[in-house]
Amino acid sequence: MNNHLITKSVKLCLYGLMAVCFINIFSNFMQINLMNDYFVKDLYSEDVYDVLAEKNDSRVSIVSGLYFIFIFSSFFLIGRWFFVSAKLNHLLGIKELNISPRWSVGWYFIPFANLVMPYRSLKETFKASFNSEEWQNNRVPYDFPIWWATFLIGNGLSNVSLRMYLKLGETYTHEQLNQISYIDIVADILLIINAIFLLRIVNIIYNNQKDKSFQLHQEN
């Protein structure tokens, strides 16, 4: 058991996720411009707008599909990486670890506790990865609060955007649609920042553990 393959997979997934977020930001700005050009500036006839709106909807569907694929993939890959990295610390016999490998992932599913415990779990994994006798005294870099703040705020905005979209129904104004697009843009920017700082944390933990390897039967 080691973290080589899973770390490479997580990095590729995070880079892909950032790329999709950039595309989604650009797509949202295109949609905002289309709405404003037709409803505010009156640049298009209704027939022309219908054609452009159909193309816009097709683009949004494709981008949303890619977005979902990378979000879904990152959910499993990053969760697996959390487990493996925490497990390696336990297999090394590092003392006074408080969070088990399974709970390093499980805390994300516990309401209210998931606002704090996942942060504490990764912080413990990070500190213990240095494998020093007084690992608890190791300091975490500023990457941690930025990673966690952007994660919470970004996910919160995404949930707000989704709820607003579901409430629109079949009748909505272009202002409402633009408002959702702006929220999505901010959420995507935060997700990009989140991915950047998570990558930095992943690299440090990986470098600390990359020469550690255990037989799979030791994982039980």
mmCIF file of N, CA and C in Angstrom, residues 31-167:
data_model
loop_
_atom_site.group_PDB
_atom_site.id
_atom_site.type_symbol
_atom_site.label_atom_id
_atom_site.label_comp_id
_atom_site.label_asym_id
_atom_site.label_seq_id
_atom_site.Cartn_x
_atom_site.Cartn_y
_atom_site.Cartn_z
ATOM 1 N N GLN A 31 -23.503 33.522 -21.450
ATOM 2 C CA GLN A 31 -24.947 33.513 -21.233
ATOM 3 C C GLN A 31 -25.438 34.866 -20.735
ATOM 4 N N ILE A 32 -24.687 35.478 -19.816
ATOM 5 C CA ILE A 32 -25.048 36.805 -19.307
ATOM 6 C C ILE A 32 -25.070 37.825 -20.437
ATOM 7 N N ASN A 33 -24.056 37.785 -21.303
ATOM 8 C CA ASN A 33 -24.000 38.712 -22.441
ATOM 9 C C ASN A 33 -25.177 38.509 -23.386
ATOM 10 N N LEU A 34 -25.541 37.248 -23.610
ATOM 11 C CA LEU A 34 -26.691 36.970 -24.474
ATOM 12 C C LEU A 34 -27.972 37.540 -23.882
ATOM 13 N N MET A 35 -28.172 37.326 -22.596
ATOM 14 C CA MET A 35 -29.371 37.849 -21.928
ATOM 15 C C MET A 35 -29.425 39.373 -22.020
ATOM 16 N N ASN A 36 -28.302 40.018 -21.747
ATOM 17 C CA ASN A 36 -28.257 41.484 -21.766
ATOM 18 C C ASN A 36 -28.416 42.034 -23.178
ATOM 19 N N ASP A 37 -27.807 41.368 -24.157
ATOM 20 C CA ASP A 37 -27.916 41.842 -25.545
ATOM 21 C C ASP A 37 -29.348 41.795 -26.048
ATOM 22 N N TYR A 38 -30.105 40.798 -25.604
ATOM 23 C CA TYR A 38 -31.488 40.674 -26.088
ATOM 24 C C TYR A 38 -32.474 41.460 -25.233
ATOM 25 N N PHE A 39 -32.421 41.289 -23.920
ATOM 26 C CA PHE A 39 -33.426 41.879 -23.051
ATOM 27 C C PHE A 39 -33.142 43.339 -22.692
ATOM 28 N N VAL A 40 -31.868 43.727 -22.652
ATOM 29 C CA VAL A 40 -31.516 45.089 -22.255
ATOM 30 C C VAL A 40 -31.182 45.962 -23.466
ATOM 31 N N LYS A 41 -30.279 45.461 -24.312
ATOM 32 C CA LYS A 41 -29.831 46.260 -25.452
ATOM 33 C C LYS A 41 -30.701 46.089 -26.692
ATOM 34 N N ASP A 42 -31.536 45.054 -26.717
ATOM 35 C CA ASP A 42 -32.449 44.793 -27.832
ATOM 36 C C ASP A 42 -31.687 44.690 -29.160
ATOM 37 N N LEU A 43 -30.605 43.894 -29.155
ATOM 38 C CA LEU A 43 -29.769 43.769 -30.343
ATOM 39 C C LEU A 43 -30.262 42.714 -31.323
ATOM 40 N N TYR A 44 -31.082 41.782 -30.855
ATOM 41 C CA TYR A 44 -31.516 40.672 -31.704
ATOM 42 C C TYR A 44 -33.027 40.659 -31.865
ATOM 43 N N SER A 45 -33.450 40.125 -33.001
ATOM 44 C CA SER A 45 -34.872 39.852 -33.186
ATOM 45 C C SER A 45 -35.213 38.584 -32.408
ATOM 46 N N GLU A 46 -36.483 38.317 -32.260
ATOM 47 C CA GLU A 46 -36.894 37.136 -31.499
ATOM 48 C C GLU A 46 -36.416 35.854 -32.164
ATOM 49 N N ASP A 47 -36.464 35.813 -33.502
ATOM 50 C CA ASP A 47 -36.025 34.612 -34.227
ATOM 51 C C ASP A 47 -34.531 34.362 -34.036
ATOM 52 N N VAL A 48 -33.738 35.421 -34.140
ATOM 53 C CA VAL A 48 -32.295 35.288 -33.950
ATOM 54 C C VAL A 48 -31.990 34.873 -32.517
ATOM 55 N N TYR A 49 -32.707 35.463 -31.575
ATOM 56 C CA TYR A 49 -32.480 35.118 -30.172
ATOM 57 C C TYR A 49 -32.798 33.657 -29.910
ATOM 58 N N ASP A 50 -33.864 33.138 -30.507
ATOM 59 C CA ASP A 50 -34.237 31.733 -30.310
ATOM 60 C C ASP A 50 -33.118 30.799 -30.774
ATOM 61 N N VAL A 51 -32.500 31.137 -31.903
ATOM 62 C CA VAL A 51 -31.395 30.318 -32.417
ATOM 63 C C VAL A 51 -30.199 30.388 -31.469
ATOM 64 N N LEU A 52 -29.854 31.604 -31.045
ATOM 65 C CA LEU A 52 -28.717 31.784 -30.137
ATOM 66 C C LEU A 52 -28.978 31.137 -28.781
ATOM 67 N N ALA A 53 -30.223 31.236 -28.319
ATOM 68 C CA ALA A 53 -30.575 30.641 -27.026
ATOM 69 C C ALA A 53 -30.473 29.121 -27.076
ATOM 70 N N GLU A 54 -30.831 28.537 -28.214
ATOM 71 C CA GLU A 54 -30.725 27.079 -28.366
ATOM 72 C C GLU A 54 -29.262 26.644 -28.334
ATOM 73 N N LYS A 55 -28.401 27.411 -29.012
ATOM 74 C CA LYS A 55 -26.968 27.109 -28.985
ATOM 75 C C LYS A 55 -26.400 27.282 -27.575
ATOM 76 N N ASN A 56 -26.875 28.311 -26.900
ATOM 77 C CA ASN A 56 -26.427 28.553 -25.528
ATOM 78 C C ASN A 56 -26.815 27.395 -24.621
ATOM 79 N N ASP A 57 -28.056 26.915 -24.762
ATOM 80 C CA ASP A 57 -28.522 25.805 -23.926
ATOM 81 C C ASP A 57 -27.720 24.536 -24.191
ATOM 82 N N SER A 58 -27.367 24.312 -25.460
ATOM 83 C CA SER A 58 -26.570 23.128 -25.801
ATOM 84 C C SER A 58 -25.184 23.212 -25.176
ATOM 85 N N ARG A 59 -24.577 24.400 -25.250
ATOM 86 C CA ARG A 59 -23.247 24.590 -24.659
ATOM 87 C C ARG A 59 -23.300 24.401 -23.152
ATOM 88 N N VAL A 60 -24.299 24.981 -22.522
ATOM 89 C CA VAL A 60 -24.446 24.869 -21.069
ATOM 90 C C VAL A 60 -24.619 23.410 -20.658
ATOM 91 N N SER A 61 -25.378 22.642 -21.434
ATOM 92 C CA SER A 61 -25.600 21.226 -21.112
ATOM 93 C C SER A 61 -24.301 20.435 -21.188
ATOM 94 N N ILE A 62 -23.497 20.705 -22.224
ATOM 95 C CA ILE A 62 -22.221 19.995 -22.388
ATOM 96 C C ILE A 62 -21.269 20.335 -21.247
ATOM 97 N N VAL A 63 -21.150 21.634 -20.959
ATOM 98 C CA VAL A 63 -20.248 22.071 -19.884
ATOM 99 C C VAL A 63 -20.714 21.525 -18.536
ATOM 100 N N SER A 64 -22.017 21.536 -18.306
ATOM 101 C CA SER A 64 -22.556 21.015 -17.043
ATOM 102 C C SER A 64 -22.267 19.528 -16.898
ATOM 103 N N GLY A 65 -22.336 18.798 -18.021
ATOM 104 C CA GLY A 65 -22.029 17.372 -17.991
ATOM 105 C C GLY A 65 -20.582 17.120 -17.613
ATOM 106 N N LEU A 66 -19.663 17.885 -18.219
ATOM 107 C CA LEU A 66 -18.245 17.755 -17.880
ATOM 108 C C LEU A 66 -17.996 18.126 -16.420
ATOM 109 N N TYR A 67 -18.657 19.179 -15.991
ATOM 110 C CA TYR A 67 -18.532 19.654 -14.610
ATOM 111 C C TYR A 67 -18.946 18.555 -13.635
ATOM 112 N N PHE A 68 -20.074 17.909 -13.934
ATOM 113 C CA PHE A 68 -20.579 16.842 -13.061
ATOM 114 C C PHE A 68 -19.606 15.668 -13.024
ATOM 115 N N ILE A 69 -19.039 15.311 -14.179
ATOM 116 C CA ILE A 69 -18.111 14.181 -14.244
ATOM 117 C C ILE A 69 -16.898 14.418 -13.352
ATOM 118 N N PHE A 70 -16.315 15.629 -13.426
ATOM 119 C CA PHE A 70 -15.123 15.911 -12.638
ATOM 120 C C PHE A 70 -15.450 16.066 -11.154
ATOM 121 N N ILE A 71 -16.595 16.656 -10.841
ATOM 122 C CA ILE A 71 -17.000 16.765 -9.435
ATOM 123 C C ILE A 71 -17.217 15.380 -8.849
ATOM 124 N N PHE A 72 -17.914 14.528 -9.594
ATOM 125 C CA PHE A 72 -18.212 13.167 -9.141
ATOM 126 C C PHE A 72 -16.926 12.359 -8.975
ATOM 127 N N SER A 73 -16.007 12.494 -9.941
ATOM 128 C CA SER A 73 -14.734 11.771 -9.883
ATOM 129 C C SER A 73 -13.885 12.248 -8.714
ATOM 130 N N SER A 74 -13.836 13.573 -8.522
ATOM 131 C CA SER A 74 -13.020 14.121 -7.441
ATOM 132 C C SER A 74 -13.538 13.677 -6.079
ATOM 133 N N PHE A 75 -14.848 13.501 -5.968
ATOM 134 C CA PHE A 75 -15.456 13.061 -4.717
ATOM 135 C C PHE A 75 -14.863 11.724 -4.273
ATOM 136 N N PHE A 76 -14.750 10.769 -5.199
ATOM 137 C CA PHE A 76 -14.230 9.452 -4.865
ATOM 138 C C PHE A 76 -12.702 9.444 -4.771
ATOM 139 N N LEU A 77 -12.045 10.103 -5.713
ATOM 140 C CA LEU A 77 -10.580 10.067 -5.726
ATOM 141 C C LEU A 77 -9.975 10.783 -4.522
ATOM 142 N N ILE A 78 -10.486 11.980 -4.229
ATOM 143 C CA ILE A 78 -9.947 12.726 -3.094
ATOM 144 C C ILE A 78 -10.283 12.017 -1.782
ATOM 145 N N GLY A 79 -11.481 11.448 -1.706
ATOM 146 C CA GLY A 79 -11.847 10.682 -0.519
ATOM 147 C C GLY A 79 -10.917 9.500 -0.313
ATOM 148 N N ARG A 80 -10.591 8.813 -1.402
ATOM 149 C CA ARG A 80 -9.658 7.687 -1.316
ATOM 150 C C ARG A 80 -8.272 8.158 -0.894
ATOM 151 N N TRP A 81 -7.859 9.308 -1.419
ATOM 152 C CA TRP A 81 -6.547 9.846 -1.039
ATOM 153 C C TRP A 81 -6.495 10.196 0.444
ATOM 154 N N PHE A 82 -7.572 10.797 0.972
ATOM 155 C CA PHE A 82 -7.638 11.094 2.403
ATOM 156 C C PHE A 82 -7.447 9.809 3.218
ATOM 157 N N PHE A 83 -8.150 8.756 2.783
ATOM 158 C CA PHE A 83 -8.082 7.477 3.506
ATOM 159 C C PHE A 83 -6.671 6.904 3.471
ATOM 160 N N VAL A 84 -6.079 6.836 2.269
ATOM 161 C CA VAL A 84 -4.753 6.229 2.115
ATOM 162 C C VAL A 84 -3.702 7.014 2.896
ATOM 163 N N SER A 85 -3.744 8.337 2.815
ATOM 164 C CA SER A 85 -2.742 9.153 3.509
ATOM 165 C C SER A 85 -2.845 8.998 5.016
ATOM 166 N N ALA A 86 -4.076 8.966 5.528
ATOM 167 C CA ALA A 86 -4.263 8.751 6.966
ATOM 168 C C ALA A 86 -3.841 7.337 7.355
ATOM 169 N N LYS A 87 -4.149 6.356 6.490
ATOM 170 C CA LYS A 87 -3.811 4.964 6.786
ATOM 171 C C LYS A 87 -2.297 4.764 6.865
ATOM 172 N N LEU A 88 -1.556 5.418 5.993
ATOM 173 C CA LEU A 88 -0.099 5.293 6.010
ATOM 174 C C LEU A 88 0.479 5.782 7.344
ATOM 175 N N ASN A 89 -0.088 6.863 7.865
ATOM 176 C CA ASN A 89 0.379 7.347 9.174
ATOM 177 C C ASN A 89 0.127 6.305 10.260
ATOM 178 N N HIS A 90 -1.043 5.653 10.192
ATOM 179 C CA HIS A 90 -1.355 4.633 11.195
ATOM 180 C C HIS A 90 -0.449 3.416 11.031
ATOM 181 N N LEU A 91 -0.177 3.009 9.792
ATOM 182 C CA LEU A 91 0.680 1.853 9.554
ATOM 183 C C LEU A 91 2.121 2.104 9.981
ATOM 184 N N LEU A 92 2.520 3.358 9.976
ATOM 185 C CA LEU A 92 3.866 3.722 10.418
ATOM 186 C C LEU A 92 4.007 3.669 11.939
ATOM 187 N N GLY A 93 2.869 3.497 12.610
ATOM 188 C CA GLY A 93 2.908 3.403 14.066
ATOM 189 C C GLY A 93 3.032 4.741 14.758
ATOM 190 N N ILE A 94 2.653 5.801 14.088
ATOM 191 C CA ILE A 94 2.723 7.127 14.710
ATOM 192 C C ILE A 94 1.729 7.178 15.869
ATOM 193 N N LYS A 95 2.182 7.618 17.008
ATOM 194 C CA LYS A 95 1.368 7.582 18.221
ATOM 195 C C LYS A 95 0.450 8.795 18.344
ATOM 196 N N GLU A 96 -0.620 8.593 19.131
ATOM 197 C CA GLU A 96 -1.561 9.651 19.511
ATOM 198 C C GLU A 96 -2.340 10.212 18.322
ATOM 199 N N LEU A 97 -2.590 9.380 17.317
ATOM 200 C CA LEU A 97 -3.479 9.785 16.227
ATOM 201 C C LEU A 97 -4.921 9.634 16.709
ATOM 202 N N ASN A 98 -5.717 10.637 16.525
ATOM 203 C CA ASN A 98 -7.078 10.644 17.066
ATOM 204 C C ASN A 98 -8.150 10.266 16.048
ATOM 205 N N ILE A 99 -7.842 10.384 14.760
ATOM 206 C CA ILE A 99 -8.856 10.168 13.730
ATOM 207 C C ILE A 99 -8.446 8.981 12.860
ATOM 208 N N SER A 100 -9.344 8.011 12.749
ATOM 209 C CA SER A 100 -9.053 6.814 11.970
ATOM 210 C C SER A 100 -9.129 7.129 10.475
ATOM 211 N N PRO A 101 -8.522 6.293 9.625
ATOM 212 C CA PRO A 101 -8.595 6.513 8.186
ATOM 213 C C PRO A 101 -10.028 6.583 7.657
ATOM 214 N N ARG A 102 -10.890 5.711 8.170
ATOM 215 C CA ARG A 102 -12.287 5.721 7.701
ATOM 216 C C ARG A 102 -12.990 7.021 8.081
ATOM 217 N N TRP A 103 -12.715 7.506 9.271
ATOM 218 C CA TRP A 103 -13.362 8.746 9.686
ATOM 219 C C TRP A 103 -12.771 9.973 9.006
ATOM 220 N N SER A 104 -11.578 9.840 8.435
ATOM 221 C CA SER A 104 -11.023 10.961 7.669
ATOM 222 C C SER A 104 -11.901 11.263 6.464
ATOM 223 N N VAL A 105 -12.676 10.272 6.041
ATOM 224 C CA VAL A 105 -13.659 10.451 4.961
ATOM 225 C C VAL A 105 -15.069 10.582 5.538
ATOM 226 N N GLY A 106 -15.361 9.763 6.550
ATOM 227 C CA GLY A 106 -16.716 9.705 7.104
ATOM 228 C C GLY A 106 -17.224 11.010 7.680
ATOM 229 N N TRP A 107 -16.315 11.849 8.200
ATOM 230 C CA TRP A 107 -16.756 13.106 8.810
ATOM 231 C C TRP A 107 -17.446 14.035 7.804
ATOM 232 N N TYR A 108 -17.158 13.860 6.530
ATOM 233 C CA TYR A 108 -17.798 14.710 5.517
ATOM 234 C C TYR A 108 -19.304 14.467 5.420
ATOM 235 N N PHE A 109 -19.775 13.341 5.948
ATOM 236 C CA PHE A 109 -21.187 12.971 5.826
ATOM 237 C C PHE A 109 -21.979 13.232 7.105
ATOM 238 N N ILE A 110 -21.339 13.772 8.116
ATOM 239 C CA ILE A 110 -22.016 14.030 9.388
ATOM 240 C C ILE A 110 -22.382 15.514 9.466
ATOM 241 N N PRO A 111 -23.697 15.833 9.456
ATOM 242 C CA PRO A 111 -24.106 17.246 9.506
ATOM 243 C C PRO A 111 -23.505 17.978 10.700
ATOM 244 N N PHE A 112 -23.159 19.229 10.470
ATOM 245 C CA PHE A 112 -22.567 20.138 11.458
ATOM 246 C C PHE A 112 -21.114 19.746 11.782
ATOM 247 N N ALA A 113 -20.889 18.480 12.101
ATOM 248 C CA ALA A 113 -19.514 18.047 12.344
ATOM 249 C C ALA A 113 -18.668 18.205 11.084
ATOM 250 N N ASN A 114 -19.317 18.113 9.907
ATOM 251 C CA ASN A 114 -18.557 18.240 8.658
ATOM 252 C C ASN A 114 -18.103 19.677 8.383
ATOM 253 N N LEU A 115 -18.466 20.589 9.263
ATOM 254 C CA LEU A 115 -17.967 21.955 9.149
ATOM 255 C C LEU A 115 -16.594 22.119 9.799
ATOM 256 N N VAL A 116 -16.226 21.158 10.652
ATOM 257 C CA VAL A 116 -14.985 21.278 11.421
ATOM 258 C C VAL A 116 -14.091 20.049 11.289
ATOM 259 N N MET A 117 -14.680 18.863 11.450
ATOM 260 C CA MET A 117 -13.884 17.650 11.585
ATOM 261 C C MET A 117 -13.047 17.286 10.353
ATOM 262 N N PRO A 118 -13.530 17.457 9.131
ATOM 263 C CA PRO A 118 -12.663 17.159 7.983
ATOM 264 C C PRO A 118 -11.401 18.020 7.969
ATOM 265 N N TYR A 119 -11.548 19.278 8.384
ATOM 266 C CA TYR A 119 -10.390 20.161 8.485
ATOM 267 C C TYR A 119 -9.402 19.633 9.517
ATOM 268 N N ARG A 120 -9.906 19.245 10.684
ATOM 269 C CA ARG A 120 -9.042 18.720 11.739
ATOM 270 C C ARG A 120 -8.391 17.411 11.310
ATOM 271 N N SER A 121 -9.136 16.608 10.557
ATOM 272 C CA SER A 121 -8.611 15.321 10.100
ATOM 273 C C SER A 121 -7.428 15.503 9.149
ATOM 274 N N LEU A 122 -7.579 16.372 8.148
ATOM 275 C CA LEU A 122 -6.488 16.571 7.197
ATOM 276 C C LEU A 122 -5.305 17.258 7.879
ATOM 277 N N LYS A 123 -5.605 18.120 8.831
ATOM 278 C CA LYS A 123 -4.523 18.778 9.575
ATOM 279 C C LYS A 123 -3.718 17.743 10.356
ATOM 280 N N GLU A 124 -4.396 16.764 10.948
ATOM 281 C CA GLU A 124 -3.692 15.706 11.669
ATOM 282 C C GLU A 124 -2.856 14.863 10.704
ATOM 283 N N THR A 125 -3.423 14.533 9.550
ATOM 284 C CA THR A 125 -2.685 13.758 8.551
ATOM 285 C C THR A 125 -1.441 14.513 8.097
ATOM 286 N N PHE A 126 -1.592 15.807 7.898
ATOM 287 C CA PHE A 126 -0.475 16.641 7.457
ATOM 288 C C PHE A 126 0.634 16.663 8.507
ATOM 289 N N LYS A 127 0.277 16.961 9.735
ATOM 290 C CA LYS A 127 1.283 17.048 10.800
ATOM 291 C C LYS A 127 1.987 15.710 11.009
ATOM 292 N N ALA A 128 1.196 14.625 11.054
ATOM 293 C CA ALA A 128 1.763 13.306 11.330
ATOM 294 C C ALA A 128 2.619 12.802 10.175
ATOM 295 N N SER A 129 2.400 13.310 8.967
ATOM 296 C CA SER A 129 3.152 12.833 7.804
ATOM 297 C C SER A 129 4.639 13.151 7.911
ATOM 298 N N PHE A 130 4.989 14.108 8.749
ATOM 299 C CA PHE A 130 6.410 14.428 8.951
ATOM 300 C C PHE A 130 7.110 13.382 9.816
ATOM 301 N N ASN A 131 6.294 12.523 10.470
ATOM 302 C CA ASN A 131 6.800 11.367 11.225
ATOM 303 C C ASN A 131 7.888 11.766 12.230
ATOM 304 N N SER A 132 7.605 12.792 12.998
ATOM 305 C CA SER A 132 8.523 13.224 14.054
ATOM 306 C C SER A 132 7.915 12.871 15.407
ATOM 307 N N GLU A 133 8.740 12.785 16.421
ATOM 308 C CA GLU A 133 8.252 12.395 17.745
ATOM 309 C C GLU A 133 7.233 13.390 18.288
ATOM 310 N N GLU A 134 7.442 14.653 18.063
ATOM 311 C CA GLU A 134 6.507 15.677 18.539
ATOM 312 C C GLU A 134 5.754 16.276 17.346
ATOM 313 N N TRP A 135 5.127 15.392 16.573
ATOM 314 C CA TRP A 135 4.464 15.833 15.349
ATOM 315 C C TRP A 135 3.311 16.789 15.624
ATOM 316 N N GLN A 136 2.714 16.692 16.829
ATOM 317 C CA GLN A 136 1.585 17.585 17.147
ATOM 318 C C GLN A 136 1.995 19.052 17.156
ATOM 319 N N ASN A 137 3.276 19.294 17.371
ATOM 320 C CA ASN A 137 3.759 20.676 17.436
ATOM 321 C C ASN A 137 4.070 21.262 16.059
ATOM 322 N N ASN A 138 3.991 20.427 15.026
ATOM 323 C CA ASN A 138 4.226 20.941 13.676
ATOM 324 C C ASN A 138 3.149 21.953 13.308
ATOM 325 N N ARG A 139 3.537 23.008 12.649
ATOM 326 C CA ARG A 139 2.576 24.030 12.232
ATOM 327 C C ARG A 139 2.049 23.735 10.837
ATOM 328 N N VAL A 140 0.795 24.049 10.623
ATOM 329 C CA VAL A 140 0.238 23.901 9.278
ATOM 330 C C VAL A 140 0.379 25.237 8.547
ATOM 331 N N PRO A 141 0.611 25.215 7.245
ATOM 332 C CA PRO A 141 0.772 26.463 6.492
ATOM 333 C C PRO A 141 -0.557 27.183 6.300
ATOM 334 N N TYR A 142 -0.484 28.399 5.776
ATOM 335 C CA TYR A 142 -1.703 29.189 5.534
ATOM 336 C C TYR A 142 -2.598 28.560 4.475
ATOM 337 N N ASP A 143 -2.075 27.563 3.768
ATOM 338 C CA ASP A 143 -2.872 26.856 2.760
ATOM 339 C C ASP A 143 -4.139 26.255 3.370
ATOM 340 N N PHE A 144 -4.041 25.804 4.618
ATOM 341 C CA PHE A 144 -5.160 25.106 5.238
ATOM 342 C C PHE A 144 -6.402 25.981 5.418
ATOM 343 N N PRO A 145 -6.312 27.135 6.096
ATOM 344 C CA PRO A 145 -7.526 27.947 6.242
ATOM 345 C C PRO A 145 -8.093 28.428 4.904
ATOM 346 N N ILE A 146 -7.214 28.691 3.924
ATOM 347 C CA ILE A 146 -7.711 29.119 2.612
ATOM 348 C C ILE A 146 -8.433 27.957 1.927
ATOM 349 N N TRP A 147 -7.823 26.758 1.990
ATOM 350 C CA TRP A 147 -8.460 25.575 1.405
ATOM 351 C C TRP A 147 -9.840 25.330 2.012
ATOM 352 N N TRP A 148 -9.934 25.405 3.319
ATOM 353 C CA TRP A 148 -11.202 25.059 3.971
ATOM 354 C C TRP A 148 -12.247 26.161 3.800
ATOM 355 N N ALA A 149 -11.826 27.417 3.875
ATOM 356 C CA ALA A 149 -12.774 28.526 3.707
ATOM 357 C C ALA A 149 -13.361 28.527 2.299
ATOM 358 N N THR A 150 -12.522 28.336 1.296
ATOM 359 C CA THR A 150 -13.034 28.321 -0.081
ATOM 360 C C THR A 150 -13.918 27.103 -0.324
ATOM 361 N N PHE A 151 -13.617 25.996 0.346
ATOM 362 C CA PHE A 151 -14.451 24.801 0.226
ATOM 363 C C PHE A 151 -15.850 25.053 0.781
ATOM 364 N N LEU A 152 -15.918 25.595 1.993
ATOM 365 C CA LEU A 152 -17.221 25.836 2.625
ATOM 366 C C LEU A 152 -18.026 26.902 1.892
ATOM 367 N N ILE A 153 -17.398 28.027 1.586
ATOM 368 C CA ILE A 153 -18.119 29.122 0.935
ATOM 369 C C ILE A 153 -18.510 28.737 -0.491
ATOM 370 N N GLY A 154 -17.583 28.110 -1.214
ATOM 371 C CA GLY A 154 -17.872 27.705 -2.585
ATOM 372 C C GLY A 154 -19.015 26.712 -2.668
ATOM 373 N N ASN A 155 -19.006 25.714 -1.795
ATOM 374 C CA ASN A 155 -20.096 24.737 -1.781
ATOM 375 C C ASN A 155 -21.405 25.369 -1.331
ATOM 376 N N GLY A 156 -21.311 26.311 -0.383
ATOM 377 C CA GLY A 156 -22.521 27.011 0.050
ATOM 378 C C GLY A 156 -23.156 27.792 -1.083
ATOM 379 N N LEU A 157 -22.339 28.499 -1.855
ATOM 380 C CA LEU A 157 -22.846 29.259 -2.999
ATOM 381 C C LEU A 157 -23.419 28.339 -4.065
ATOM 382 N N SER A 158 -22.782 27.206 -4.291
ATOM 383 C CA SER A 158 -23.292 26.249 -5.283
ATOM 384 C C SER A 158 -24.660 25.732 -4.872
ATOM 385 N N ASN A 159 -24.841 25.476 -3.587
ATOM 386 C CA ASN A 159 -26.152 25.027 -3.096
ATOM 387 C C ASN A 159 -27.201 26.114 -3.245
ATOM 388 N N VAL A 160 -26.814 27.360 -2.965
ATOM 389 C CA VAL A 160 -27.744 28.486 -3.146
ATOM 390 C C VAL A 160 -28.150 28.603 -4.604
ATOM 391 N N SER A 161 -27.176 28.506 -5.502
ATOM 392 C CA SER A 161 -27.449 28.595 -6.931
ATOM 393 C C SER A 161 -28.389 27.491 -7.391
ATOM 394 N N LEU A 162 -28.144 26.270 -6.926
ATOM 395 C CA LEU A 162 -28.992 25.146 -7.317
ATOM 396 C C LEU A 162 -30.418 25.317 -6.818
ATOM 397 N N ARG A 163 -30.577 25.755 -5.582
ATOM 398 C CA ARG A 163 -31.917 25.972 -5.024
ATOM 399 C C ARG A 163 -32.658 27.070 -5.786
ATOM 400 N N MET A 164 -31.947 28.142 -6.132
ATOM 401 C CA MET A 164 -32.566 29.218 -6.894
ATOM 402 C C MET A 164 -33.010 28.731 -8.270
ATOM 403 N N TYR A 165 -32.176 27.913 -8.900
ATOM 404 C CA TYR A 165 -32.501 27.401 -10.236
ATOM 405 C C TYR A 165 -33.718 26.484 -10.186
ATOM 406 N N LEU A 166 -33.782 25.630 -9.160
ATOM 407 C CA LEU A 166 -34.901 24.701 -9.042
ATOM 408 C C LEU A 166 -36.216 25.424 -8.761
ATOM 409 N N LYS A 167 -36.140 26.587 -8.126
ATOM 410 C CA LYS A 167 -37.343 27.355 -7.808
ATOM 411 C C LYS A 167 -37.865 28.173 -8.988
#
